[in-house]
Coordinates of C-alpha atoms in Angstrom, one line a residue:
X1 CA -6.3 -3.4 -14.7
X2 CA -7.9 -6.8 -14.2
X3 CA -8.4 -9.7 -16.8
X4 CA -10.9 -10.8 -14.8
X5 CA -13.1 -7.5 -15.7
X6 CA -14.8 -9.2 -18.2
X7 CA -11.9 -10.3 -20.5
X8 CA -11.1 -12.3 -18.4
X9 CA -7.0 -3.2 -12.0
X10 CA 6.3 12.4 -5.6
X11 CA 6.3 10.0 -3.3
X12 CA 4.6 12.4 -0.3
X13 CA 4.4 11.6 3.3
X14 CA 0.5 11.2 4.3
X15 CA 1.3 13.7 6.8
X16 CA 4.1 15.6 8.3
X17 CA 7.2 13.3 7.8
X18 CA 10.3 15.0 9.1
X19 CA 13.8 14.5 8.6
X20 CA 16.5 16.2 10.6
X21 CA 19.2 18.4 9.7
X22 CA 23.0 16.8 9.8
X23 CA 23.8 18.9 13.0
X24 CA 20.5 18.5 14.8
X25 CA 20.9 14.8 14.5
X26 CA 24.1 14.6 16.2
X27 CA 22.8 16.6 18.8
X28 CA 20.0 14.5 19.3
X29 CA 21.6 11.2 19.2
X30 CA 24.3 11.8 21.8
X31 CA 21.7 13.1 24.1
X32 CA 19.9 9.5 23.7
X33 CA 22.7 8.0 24.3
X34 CA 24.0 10.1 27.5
X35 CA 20.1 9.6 28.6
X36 CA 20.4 6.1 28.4
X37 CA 23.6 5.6 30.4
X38 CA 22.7 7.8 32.8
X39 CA 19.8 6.1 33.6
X40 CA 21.4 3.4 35.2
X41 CA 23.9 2.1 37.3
X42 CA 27.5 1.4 35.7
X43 CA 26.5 -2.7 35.7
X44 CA 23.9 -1.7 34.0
X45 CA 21.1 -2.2 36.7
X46 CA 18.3 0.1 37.2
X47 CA 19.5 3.5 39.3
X48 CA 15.8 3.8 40.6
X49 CA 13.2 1.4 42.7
X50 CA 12.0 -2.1 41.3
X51 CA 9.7 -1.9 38.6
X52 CA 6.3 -3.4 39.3
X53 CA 3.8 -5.8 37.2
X54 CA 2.7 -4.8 34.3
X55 CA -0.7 -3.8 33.3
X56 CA -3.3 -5.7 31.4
X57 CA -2.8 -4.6 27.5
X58 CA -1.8 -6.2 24.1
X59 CA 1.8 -7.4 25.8
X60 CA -0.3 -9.1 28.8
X61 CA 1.9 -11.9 28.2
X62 CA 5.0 -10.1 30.0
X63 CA 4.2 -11.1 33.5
X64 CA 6.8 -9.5 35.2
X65 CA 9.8 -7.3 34.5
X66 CA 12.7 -8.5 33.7
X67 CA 16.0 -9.3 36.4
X68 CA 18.4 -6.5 36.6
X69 CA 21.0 -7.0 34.7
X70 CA 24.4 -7.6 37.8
X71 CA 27.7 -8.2 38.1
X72 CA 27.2 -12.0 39.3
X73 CA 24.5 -12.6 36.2
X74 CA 25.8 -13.6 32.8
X75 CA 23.1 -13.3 29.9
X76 CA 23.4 -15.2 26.5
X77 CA 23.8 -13.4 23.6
X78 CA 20.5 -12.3 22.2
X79 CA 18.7 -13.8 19.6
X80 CA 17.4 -11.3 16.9
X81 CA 13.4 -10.5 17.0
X82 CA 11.3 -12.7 15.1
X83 CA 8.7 -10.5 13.3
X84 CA 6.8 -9.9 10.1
X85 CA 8.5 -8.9 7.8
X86 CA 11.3 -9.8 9.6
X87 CA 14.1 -7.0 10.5
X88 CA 17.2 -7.3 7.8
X89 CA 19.6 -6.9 10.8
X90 CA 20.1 -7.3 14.6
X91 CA 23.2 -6.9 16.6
X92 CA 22.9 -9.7 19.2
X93 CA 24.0 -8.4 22.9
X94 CA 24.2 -9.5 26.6
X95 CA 21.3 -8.5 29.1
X96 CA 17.5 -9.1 30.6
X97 CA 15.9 -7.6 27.4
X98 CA 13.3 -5.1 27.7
X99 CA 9.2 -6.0 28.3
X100 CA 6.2 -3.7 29.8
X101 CA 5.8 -3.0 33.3
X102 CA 3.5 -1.0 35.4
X103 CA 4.6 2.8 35.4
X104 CA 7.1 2.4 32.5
X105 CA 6.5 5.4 30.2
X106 CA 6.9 6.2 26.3
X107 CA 8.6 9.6 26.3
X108 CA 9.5 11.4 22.8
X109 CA 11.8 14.2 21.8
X110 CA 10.4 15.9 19.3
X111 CA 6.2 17.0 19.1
X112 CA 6.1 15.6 15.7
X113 CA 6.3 11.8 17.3
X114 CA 3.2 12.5 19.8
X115 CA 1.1 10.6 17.5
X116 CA 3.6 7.6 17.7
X117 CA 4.1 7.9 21.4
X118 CA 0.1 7.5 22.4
X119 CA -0.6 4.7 20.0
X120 CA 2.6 2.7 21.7
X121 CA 1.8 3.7 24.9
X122 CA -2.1 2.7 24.5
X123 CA -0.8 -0.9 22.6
X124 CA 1.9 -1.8 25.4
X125 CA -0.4 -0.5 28.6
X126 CA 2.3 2.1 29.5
X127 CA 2.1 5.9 30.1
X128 CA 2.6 8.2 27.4
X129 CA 4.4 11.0 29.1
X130 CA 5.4 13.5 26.0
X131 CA 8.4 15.4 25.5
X132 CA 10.8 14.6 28.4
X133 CA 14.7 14.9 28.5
X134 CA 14.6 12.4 32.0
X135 CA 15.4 9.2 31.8
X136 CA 13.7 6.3 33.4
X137 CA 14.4 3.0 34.0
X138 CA 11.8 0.7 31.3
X139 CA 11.4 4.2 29.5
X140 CA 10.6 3.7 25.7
X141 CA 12.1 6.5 23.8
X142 CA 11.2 7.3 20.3
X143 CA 13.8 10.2 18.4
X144 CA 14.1 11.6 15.3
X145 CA 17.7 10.7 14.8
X146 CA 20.0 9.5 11.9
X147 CA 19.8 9.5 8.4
X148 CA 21.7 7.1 8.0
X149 CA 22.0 5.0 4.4
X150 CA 18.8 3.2 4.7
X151 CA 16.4 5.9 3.7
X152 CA 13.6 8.0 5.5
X153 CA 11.5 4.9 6.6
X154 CA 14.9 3.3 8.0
X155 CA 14.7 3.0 11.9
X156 CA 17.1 1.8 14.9
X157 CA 15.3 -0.1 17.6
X158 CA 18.3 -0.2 20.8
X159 CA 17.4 -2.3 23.9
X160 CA 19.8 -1.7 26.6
X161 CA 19.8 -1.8 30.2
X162 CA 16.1 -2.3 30.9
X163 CA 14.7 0.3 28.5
X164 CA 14.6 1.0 24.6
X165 CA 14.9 3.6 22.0
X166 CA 13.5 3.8 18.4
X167 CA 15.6 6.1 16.3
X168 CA 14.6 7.4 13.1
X169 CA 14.8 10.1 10.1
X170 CA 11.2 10.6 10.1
X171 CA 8.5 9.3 11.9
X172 CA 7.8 7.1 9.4
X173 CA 11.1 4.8 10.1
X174 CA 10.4 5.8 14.1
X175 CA 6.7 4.5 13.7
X176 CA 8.0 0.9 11.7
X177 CA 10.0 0.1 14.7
X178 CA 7.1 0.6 16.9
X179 CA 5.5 -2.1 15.1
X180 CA 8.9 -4.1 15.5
X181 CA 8.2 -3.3 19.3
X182 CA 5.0 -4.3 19.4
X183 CA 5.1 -7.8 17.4
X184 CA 8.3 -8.6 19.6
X185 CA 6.7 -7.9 22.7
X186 CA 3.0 -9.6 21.6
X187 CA 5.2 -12.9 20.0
X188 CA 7.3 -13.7 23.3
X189 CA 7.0 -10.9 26.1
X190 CA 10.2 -9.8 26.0
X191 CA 12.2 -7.5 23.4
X192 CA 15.8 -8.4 23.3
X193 CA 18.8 -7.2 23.9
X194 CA 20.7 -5.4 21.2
X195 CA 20.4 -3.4 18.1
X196 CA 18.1 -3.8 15.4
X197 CA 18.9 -1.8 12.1
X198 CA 15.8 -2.3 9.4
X199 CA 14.9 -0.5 6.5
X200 CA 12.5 -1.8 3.4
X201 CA 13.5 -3.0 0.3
X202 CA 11.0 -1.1 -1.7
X203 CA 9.5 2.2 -1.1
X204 CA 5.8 0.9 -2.1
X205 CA 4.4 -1.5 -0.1
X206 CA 0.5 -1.3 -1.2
X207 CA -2.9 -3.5 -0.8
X208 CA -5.6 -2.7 -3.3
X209 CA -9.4 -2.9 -2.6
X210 CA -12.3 -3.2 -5.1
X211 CA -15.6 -1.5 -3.6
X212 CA -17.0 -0.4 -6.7
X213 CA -18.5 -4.0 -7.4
X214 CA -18.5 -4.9 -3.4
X215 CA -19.3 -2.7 -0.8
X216 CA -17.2 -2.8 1.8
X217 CA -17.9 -1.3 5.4
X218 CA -16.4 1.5 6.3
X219 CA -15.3 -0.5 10.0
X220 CA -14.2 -3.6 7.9
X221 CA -11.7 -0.8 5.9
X222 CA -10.5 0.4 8.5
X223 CA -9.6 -2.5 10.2
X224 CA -7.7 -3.4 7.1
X225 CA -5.6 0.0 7.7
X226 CA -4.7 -1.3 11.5
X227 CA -3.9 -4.0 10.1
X228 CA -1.6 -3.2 7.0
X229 CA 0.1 -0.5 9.8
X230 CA 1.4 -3.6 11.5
X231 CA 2.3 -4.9 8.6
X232 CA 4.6 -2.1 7.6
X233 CA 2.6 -1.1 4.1
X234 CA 2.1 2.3 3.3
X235 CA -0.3 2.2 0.7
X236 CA -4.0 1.3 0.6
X237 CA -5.7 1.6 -2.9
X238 CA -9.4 2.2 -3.3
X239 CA -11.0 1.2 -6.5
X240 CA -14.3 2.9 -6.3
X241 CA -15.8 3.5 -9.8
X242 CA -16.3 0.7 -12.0
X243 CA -19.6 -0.3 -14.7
X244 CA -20.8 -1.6 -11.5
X245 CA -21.2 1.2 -9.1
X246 CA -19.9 4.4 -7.7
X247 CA -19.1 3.8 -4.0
X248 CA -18.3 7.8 -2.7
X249 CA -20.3 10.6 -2.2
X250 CA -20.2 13.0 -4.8
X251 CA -20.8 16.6 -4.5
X252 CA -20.3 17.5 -8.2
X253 CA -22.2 14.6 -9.5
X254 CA -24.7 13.1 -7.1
X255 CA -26.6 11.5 -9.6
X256 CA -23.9 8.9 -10.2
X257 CA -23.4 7.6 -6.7
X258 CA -25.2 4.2 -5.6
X259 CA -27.5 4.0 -3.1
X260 CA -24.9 1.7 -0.8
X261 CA -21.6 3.4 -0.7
X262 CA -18.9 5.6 1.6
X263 CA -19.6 9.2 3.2
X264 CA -17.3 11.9 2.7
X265 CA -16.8 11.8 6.1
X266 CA -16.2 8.3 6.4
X267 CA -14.0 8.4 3.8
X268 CA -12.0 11.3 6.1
X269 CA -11.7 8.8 8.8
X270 CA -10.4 6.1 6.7
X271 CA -7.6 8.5 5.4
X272 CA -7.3 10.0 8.6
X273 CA -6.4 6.3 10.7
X274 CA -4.4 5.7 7.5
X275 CA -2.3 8.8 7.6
X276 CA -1.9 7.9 11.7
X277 CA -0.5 4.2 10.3
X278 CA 1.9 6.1 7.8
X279 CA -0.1 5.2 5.1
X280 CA -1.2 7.0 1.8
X281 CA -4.7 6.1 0.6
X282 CA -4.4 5.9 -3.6
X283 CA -7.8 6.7 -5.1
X284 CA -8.7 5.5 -8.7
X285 CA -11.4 6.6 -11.0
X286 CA -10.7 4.2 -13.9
X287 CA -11.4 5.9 -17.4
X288 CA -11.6 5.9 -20.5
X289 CA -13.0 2.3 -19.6
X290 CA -15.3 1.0 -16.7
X291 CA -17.1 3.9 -16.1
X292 CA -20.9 2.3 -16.6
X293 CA -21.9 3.9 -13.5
X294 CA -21.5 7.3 -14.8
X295 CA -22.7 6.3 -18.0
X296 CA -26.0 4.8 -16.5
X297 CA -26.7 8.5 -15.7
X298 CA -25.5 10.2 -18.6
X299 CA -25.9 7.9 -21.7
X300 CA -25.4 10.2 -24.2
X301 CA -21.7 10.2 -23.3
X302 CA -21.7 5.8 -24.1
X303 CA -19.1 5.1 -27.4
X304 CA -21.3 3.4 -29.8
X305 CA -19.4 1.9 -32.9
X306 CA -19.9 2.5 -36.5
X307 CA -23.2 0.2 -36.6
X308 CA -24.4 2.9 -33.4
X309 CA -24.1 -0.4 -30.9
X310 CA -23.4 0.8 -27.7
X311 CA -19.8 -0.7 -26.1
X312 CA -20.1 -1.8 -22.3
X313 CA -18.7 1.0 -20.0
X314 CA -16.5 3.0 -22.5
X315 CA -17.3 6.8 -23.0
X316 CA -16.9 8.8 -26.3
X317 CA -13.6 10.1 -26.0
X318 CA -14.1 12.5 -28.9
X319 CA -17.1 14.4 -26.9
X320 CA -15.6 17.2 -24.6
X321 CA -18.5 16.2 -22.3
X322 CA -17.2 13.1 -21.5
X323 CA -13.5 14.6 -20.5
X324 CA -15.2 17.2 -18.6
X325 CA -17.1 14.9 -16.2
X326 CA -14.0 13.1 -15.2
X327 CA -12.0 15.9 -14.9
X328 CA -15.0 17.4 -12.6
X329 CA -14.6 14.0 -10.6
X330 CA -11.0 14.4 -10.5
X331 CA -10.6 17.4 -9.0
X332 CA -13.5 16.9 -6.3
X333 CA -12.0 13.7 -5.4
X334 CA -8.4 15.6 -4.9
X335 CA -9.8 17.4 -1.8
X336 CA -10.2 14.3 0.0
X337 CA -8.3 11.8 -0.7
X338 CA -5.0 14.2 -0.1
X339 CA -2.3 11.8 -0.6
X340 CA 0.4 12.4 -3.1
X341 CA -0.2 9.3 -5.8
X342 CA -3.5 9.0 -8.2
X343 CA -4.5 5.9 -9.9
X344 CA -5.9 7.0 -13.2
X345 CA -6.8 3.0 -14.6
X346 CA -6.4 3.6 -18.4
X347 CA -7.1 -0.4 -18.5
X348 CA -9.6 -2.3 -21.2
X349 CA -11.0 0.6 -23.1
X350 CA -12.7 -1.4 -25.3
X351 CA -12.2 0.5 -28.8
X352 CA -8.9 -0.6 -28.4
X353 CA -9.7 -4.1 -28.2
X354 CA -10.9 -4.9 -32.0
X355 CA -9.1 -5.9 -34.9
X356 CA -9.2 -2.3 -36.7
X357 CA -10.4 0.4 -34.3
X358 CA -10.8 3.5 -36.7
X359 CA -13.0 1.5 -38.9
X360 CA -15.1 0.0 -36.1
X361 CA -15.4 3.6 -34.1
X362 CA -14.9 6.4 -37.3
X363 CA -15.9 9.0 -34.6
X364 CA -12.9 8.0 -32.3
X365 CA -10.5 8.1 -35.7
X366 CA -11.9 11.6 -37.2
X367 CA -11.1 13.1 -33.3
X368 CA -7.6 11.9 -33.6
X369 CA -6.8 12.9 -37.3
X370 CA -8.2 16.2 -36.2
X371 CA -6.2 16.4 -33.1
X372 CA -2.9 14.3 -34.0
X373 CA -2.9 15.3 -38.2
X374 CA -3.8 12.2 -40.9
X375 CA -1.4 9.6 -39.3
X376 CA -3.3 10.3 -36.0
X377 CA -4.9 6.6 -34.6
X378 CA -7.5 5.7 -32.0
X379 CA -4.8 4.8 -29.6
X380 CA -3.1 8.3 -30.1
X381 CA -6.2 9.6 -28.9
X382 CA -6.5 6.9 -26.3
X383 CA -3.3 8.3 -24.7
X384 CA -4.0 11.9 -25.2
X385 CA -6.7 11.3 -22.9
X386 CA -4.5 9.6 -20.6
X387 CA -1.8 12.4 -20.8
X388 CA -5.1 15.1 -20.1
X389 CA -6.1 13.3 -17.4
X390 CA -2.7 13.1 -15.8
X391 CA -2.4 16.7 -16.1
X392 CA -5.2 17.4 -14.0
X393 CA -4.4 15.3 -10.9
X394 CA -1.0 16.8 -11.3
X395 CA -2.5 20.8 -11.1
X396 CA -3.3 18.7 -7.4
X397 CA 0.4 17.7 -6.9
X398 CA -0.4 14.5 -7.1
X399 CA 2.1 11.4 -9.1
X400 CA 0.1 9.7 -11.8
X401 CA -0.1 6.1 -12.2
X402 CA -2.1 3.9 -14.9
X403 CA -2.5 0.1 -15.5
X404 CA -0.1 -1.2 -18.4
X405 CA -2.3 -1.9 -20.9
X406 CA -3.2 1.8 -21.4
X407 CA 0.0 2.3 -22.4
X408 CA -0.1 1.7 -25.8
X409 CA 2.3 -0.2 -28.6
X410 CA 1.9 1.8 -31.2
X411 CA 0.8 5.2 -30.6
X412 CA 2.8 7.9 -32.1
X413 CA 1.7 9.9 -28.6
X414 CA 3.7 9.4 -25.9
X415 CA 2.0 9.2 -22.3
X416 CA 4.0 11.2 -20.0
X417 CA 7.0 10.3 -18.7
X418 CA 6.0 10.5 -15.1
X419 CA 3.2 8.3 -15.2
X420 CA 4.0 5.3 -12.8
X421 CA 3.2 1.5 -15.1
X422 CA 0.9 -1.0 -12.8
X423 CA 1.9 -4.0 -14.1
X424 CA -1.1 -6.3 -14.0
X425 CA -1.1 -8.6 -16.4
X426 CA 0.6 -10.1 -19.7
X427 CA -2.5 -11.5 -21.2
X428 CA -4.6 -8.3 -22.3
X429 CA -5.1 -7.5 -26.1
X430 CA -2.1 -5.8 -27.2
X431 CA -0.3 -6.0 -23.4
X432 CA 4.0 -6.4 -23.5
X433 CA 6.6 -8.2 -21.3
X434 CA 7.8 -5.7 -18.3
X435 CA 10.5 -5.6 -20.5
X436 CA 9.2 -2.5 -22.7
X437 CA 8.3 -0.4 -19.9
X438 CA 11.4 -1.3 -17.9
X439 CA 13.7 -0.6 -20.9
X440 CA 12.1 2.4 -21.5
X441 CA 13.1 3.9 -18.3
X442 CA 9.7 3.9 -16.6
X443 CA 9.0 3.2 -13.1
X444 CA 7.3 0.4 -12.4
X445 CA 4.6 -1.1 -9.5
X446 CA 4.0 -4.9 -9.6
X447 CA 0.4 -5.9 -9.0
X448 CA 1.1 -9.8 -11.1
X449 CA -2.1 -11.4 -11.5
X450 CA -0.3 -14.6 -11.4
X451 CA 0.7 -14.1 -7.9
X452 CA -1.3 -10.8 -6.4
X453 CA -4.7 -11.3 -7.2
X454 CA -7.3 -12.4 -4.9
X455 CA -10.4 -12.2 -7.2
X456 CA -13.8 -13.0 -5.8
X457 CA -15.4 -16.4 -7.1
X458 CA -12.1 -17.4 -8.8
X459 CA -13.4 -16.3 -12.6
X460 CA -11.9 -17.6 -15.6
X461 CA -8.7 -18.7 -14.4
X462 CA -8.0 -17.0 -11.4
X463 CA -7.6 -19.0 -8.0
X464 CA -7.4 -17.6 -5.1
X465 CA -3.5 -17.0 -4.2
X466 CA -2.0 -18.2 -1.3
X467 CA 0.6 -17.0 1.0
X468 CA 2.9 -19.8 0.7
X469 CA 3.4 -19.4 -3.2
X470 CA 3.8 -15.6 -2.4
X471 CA 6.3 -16.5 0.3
X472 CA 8.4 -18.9 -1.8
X473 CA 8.5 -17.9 -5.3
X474 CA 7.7 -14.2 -5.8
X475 CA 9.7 -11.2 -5.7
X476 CA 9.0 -7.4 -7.0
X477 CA 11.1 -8.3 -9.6
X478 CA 8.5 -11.4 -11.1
X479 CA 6.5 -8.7 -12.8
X480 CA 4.3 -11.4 -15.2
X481 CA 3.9 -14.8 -14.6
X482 CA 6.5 -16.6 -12.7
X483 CA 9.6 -15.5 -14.2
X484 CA 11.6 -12.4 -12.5
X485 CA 13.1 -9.8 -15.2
X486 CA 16.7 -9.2 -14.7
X487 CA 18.3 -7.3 -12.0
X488 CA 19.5 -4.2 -13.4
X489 CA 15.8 -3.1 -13.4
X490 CA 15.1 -3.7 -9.9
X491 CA 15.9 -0.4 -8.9
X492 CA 12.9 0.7 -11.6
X493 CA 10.4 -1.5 -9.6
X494 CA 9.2 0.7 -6.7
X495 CA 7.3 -2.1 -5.3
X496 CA 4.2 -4.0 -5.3
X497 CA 0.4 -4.5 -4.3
X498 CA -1.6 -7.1 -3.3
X499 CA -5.3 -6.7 -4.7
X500 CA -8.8 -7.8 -4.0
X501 CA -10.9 -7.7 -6.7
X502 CA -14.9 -8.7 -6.6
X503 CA -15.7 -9.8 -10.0
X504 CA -18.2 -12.2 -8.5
X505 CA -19.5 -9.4 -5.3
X506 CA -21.8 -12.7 -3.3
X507 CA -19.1 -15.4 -3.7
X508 CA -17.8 -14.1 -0.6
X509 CA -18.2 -11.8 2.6
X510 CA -16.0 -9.4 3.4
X511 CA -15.4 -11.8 6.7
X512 CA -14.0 -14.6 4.5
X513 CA -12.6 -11.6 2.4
X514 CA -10.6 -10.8 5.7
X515 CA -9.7 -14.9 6.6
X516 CA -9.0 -15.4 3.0
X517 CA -5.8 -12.8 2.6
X518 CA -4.8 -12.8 6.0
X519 CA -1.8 -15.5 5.1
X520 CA -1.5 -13.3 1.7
X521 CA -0.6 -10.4 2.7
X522 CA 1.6 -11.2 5.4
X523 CA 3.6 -12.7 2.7
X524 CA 3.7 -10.0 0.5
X525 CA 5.1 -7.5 3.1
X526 CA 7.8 -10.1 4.1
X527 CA 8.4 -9.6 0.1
X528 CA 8.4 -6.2 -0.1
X529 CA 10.4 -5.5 3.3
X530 CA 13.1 -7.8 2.4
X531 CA 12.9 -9.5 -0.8
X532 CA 15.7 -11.9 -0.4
X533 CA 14.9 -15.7 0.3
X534 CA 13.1 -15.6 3.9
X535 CA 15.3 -17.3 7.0
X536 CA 12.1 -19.0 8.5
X537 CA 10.5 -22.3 6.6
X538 CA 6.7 -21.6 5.2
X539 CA 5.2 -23.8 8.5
X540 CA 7.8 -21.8 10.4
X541 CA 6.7 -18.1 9.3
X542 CA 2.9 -19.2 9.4
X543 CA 3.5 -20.3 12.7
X544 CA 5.1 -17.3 13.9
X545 CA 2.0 -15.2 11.9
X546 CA -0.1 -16.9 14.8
X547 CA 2.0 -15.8 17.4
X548 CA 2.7 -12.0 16.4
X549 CA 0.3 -10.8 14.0

């Protein structure tokens, strides 16, 4: 999971997304387009009255509407939206562009998108006006529509004679190019004319966040979630459990929560504004290792080696009551954080990490020659826990992920098939090259250490990344250090996460926390969106990061 621990951290919408079916789509689309022409005039100039000044909001900078397009005007072509990450494609077109005015409205066809519509509306100081099948002139219309080839968070953002749409399979794509909306809008006034076609690269775009050693407000988070929604990630990880603390209520098991950490209900809100933002909140309860927090309350569950010496934050594996706690946790924690992903850790269990386990921990080895027969080794039993575990957030119908180094070299048990590889790190005892979980057919999430990392003090070797080496020399395929692995495993990759970890909790505040990967992790979505060499220069993108975002 992290070196910097002391050795030195089905893919389900967050809520209702909703795809149409093949013939409700073509209906849909051609009544955008029929709304759109009929709005207007045949040269393409407003049918109705001027449009007035627009209101004070976050697109303030629009002072006035745009001219009407005419017969005696000619426009340049348009000049695609500069944004972050930047959109993969824009048709460039003649006209005024689109920008805010006064009694424009954001109208929706389909209920599902009400959540979409007021948070545009509210950002861009127009009126949300619901389900409508008018047409206005300045009307921003956001449809389910299209499925298009680019996938279910794919949109199409069309700016045509004074008004837009944002087209979609699901409000996913629909709510992205609202954010495409917005950052054009907040970066020059004015959205262009044309057609923008975007899609992501990869389908997990996270940021992961250490509050088991740091608190972390709960306003701080979610500022983080508003954020990472503009950002286009749909992921948010919460490391919560670690030797250090326990940083969520627990019903189950009070007596292992510390005195500074997250409500319940807090928590809710958190998942709620993340679910709003179209993104999944990924809890992890890290186990067999890092759970001193639980130990400090229930001690007789510590592993102790052969001389009875206890070993930091590792439970007894072979003690039922150890497996029974977690699984207790698991299962409490599954009602609310209802997301579809679980991050089980498996990381630096620390039997594992001396030169002959079953002679250094003979309780571990008699479990597994019990369980696995006389071949059977500590790491067998190692990833039988893994598998158990996996089986219980899966009862919850949630996708199991664990760090790489729980997957182990040479266990004769096999962890289960679907359990996702978060590749942290090449430098753990026993860890391999992405190689031997690529070309074993496992799917694979890139959280590098080399290039992802943003650990609190800079430990060991760690320095804090920045977002020009992000920017210019990492891609979801550079897995461990800087090289990439080849590219007939990219599809494999699902994507990446950026992560804060707080080894050293006082070396900063969670305002210098915020400064610190600001540049970061607008890299990293530009990455993850498109991760082809960017258009725009470093001084260029961070530039435009001032301006937009």
């Amino acid at each position: 999971m992290s070196q910097h621990r002391r050795r030195r951290p089905p893919a389900r919408k967050p809520r209702r997304g909703r795809v149409l079916a093949a013939g409700a789509l073509a209906v849909t689309a051609g009544l955008g387009v029929a709304l759109g022409v009929g709005a207007f005039d045949g040269d393409g100039s407003p049918a109705g009255p001027a449009r007035g000044a627009p209101e004070a909001s976050a697109a303030s900078a629009a002072s006035s509407s745009p001219a009407s397009a005419s017969p005696t005007r000619a426009y340049p072509l348009s000049k695609a939206p500069r944004t972050i990450p930047a959109v993969r494609a824009h048709t460039a077109a003649r006209g005024p562009g689109w920008r805010p005015a006064r009694g424009d409205r954001v109208v929706v066809t389909d209920p599902s998108l009400a959540d979409e519509g007021r948070l545009t509306a509210s950002e861009l100081g127009l009126t949300y006006a619901g389900e409508r099948t008018d047409a206005r002139a300045g009307d921003v219309r956001l449809a389910l529509a299209g499925a298009g080839s680019g996938g279910p968070e794919s949109y199409t953002l069309t700016v045509r004679g004074g008004a837009v749409t944002v087209s979609g399979p699901s409000d996913a794509g629909v709510f992205y190019g609202t954010r495409t909306l917005k950052q054009e809008v907040r970066g020059g006034g004015t959205a262009p004319e044309g057609v923008v076609d975007d899609a992501p690269a990869k389908p997990r775009r996270g940021f992961l966040l250490d509050i088991a050693r740091k608190p972390f407000t709960a306003d701080w988070i979610e500022d983080r979630v508003r954020e990472l929604g503009d950002l286009k990630y749909n992921e948010l990880g919460l490391h919560f459990s670690d030797d250090q603390s326990f940083r969520v209520q627990s019903d189950t098991h009070p007596e292992i929560v510390s005195a500074d950490h997250l409500t319940k209900a807090q928590v809710k809100r958190i998942v709620d504004l993340a679910a709003s933002r179209h993104i999944t909140v990924v809890p992890e309860i890290d186990s067999p290792g890092h759970l001193g927090a639980v130990i400090a309350a229930h001690p007789d569950l510590q592993l102790r080696d052969a001389r009875g010496v206890a070993t930091k934050g590792a439970v007894d594996i072979s003690k039922p009551a150890s497996a029974r706690i977690v699984d207790d946790l698991l299962n409490e924690f599954a009602g609310v954080f209802p997301g579809g992903y679980w991050h089980l850790g498996g990381d630096e269990y620390q039997a594992l990490t001396v030169r002959d386990p079953e002679a250094s921990y003979p309780r571990l080895a008699a479990a597994a020659r019990t369980a696995y027969g006389s071949g059977g080794t500590v790491a067998d039993l190692t990833t039988g826990w893994l598998n158990d575990r996996a089986a219980t957030v899966r009862a919850h119908e949630r996708a199991p992920r664990a760090w790489n180094d729980g997957f182990f070299r040479d266990a004769s048990v096999r962890p289960g098939e679907d359990i996702e590889v978060a590749y942290w790190t090449g430098k753990e005892f026993g860890a391999r090259q992405p190689d031997a979980y690529l070309s074993a057919g496992r799917k694979v999430i890139n959280y590098n250490d080399e290039f992802l990392y943003y650990v609190l003090g800079e430990p060991q070797t760690f320095v804090y990344p920045t977002g020009r080496r992000i920017y210019e020399q990492w891609t979801p395929r550079v897995l461990r250090g800087t090289e990439a692995v080849p590219a007939r495993y990219d599809a494999q990759i699902l994507g990446g996460s950026f992560a804060v970890w707080c080894d050293l909790a006082h070396s900063q505040t969670q305002d210098q926390v915020a400064a610190g990967i600001r540049m970061p992790l607008r890299a990293t979505a530009q990455k993850l969106w498109d991760s082809r060499k960017p258009a725009l220069s470093w001084p260029d993108f961070e530039t435009l990061a001032n301006h937009v975002s």
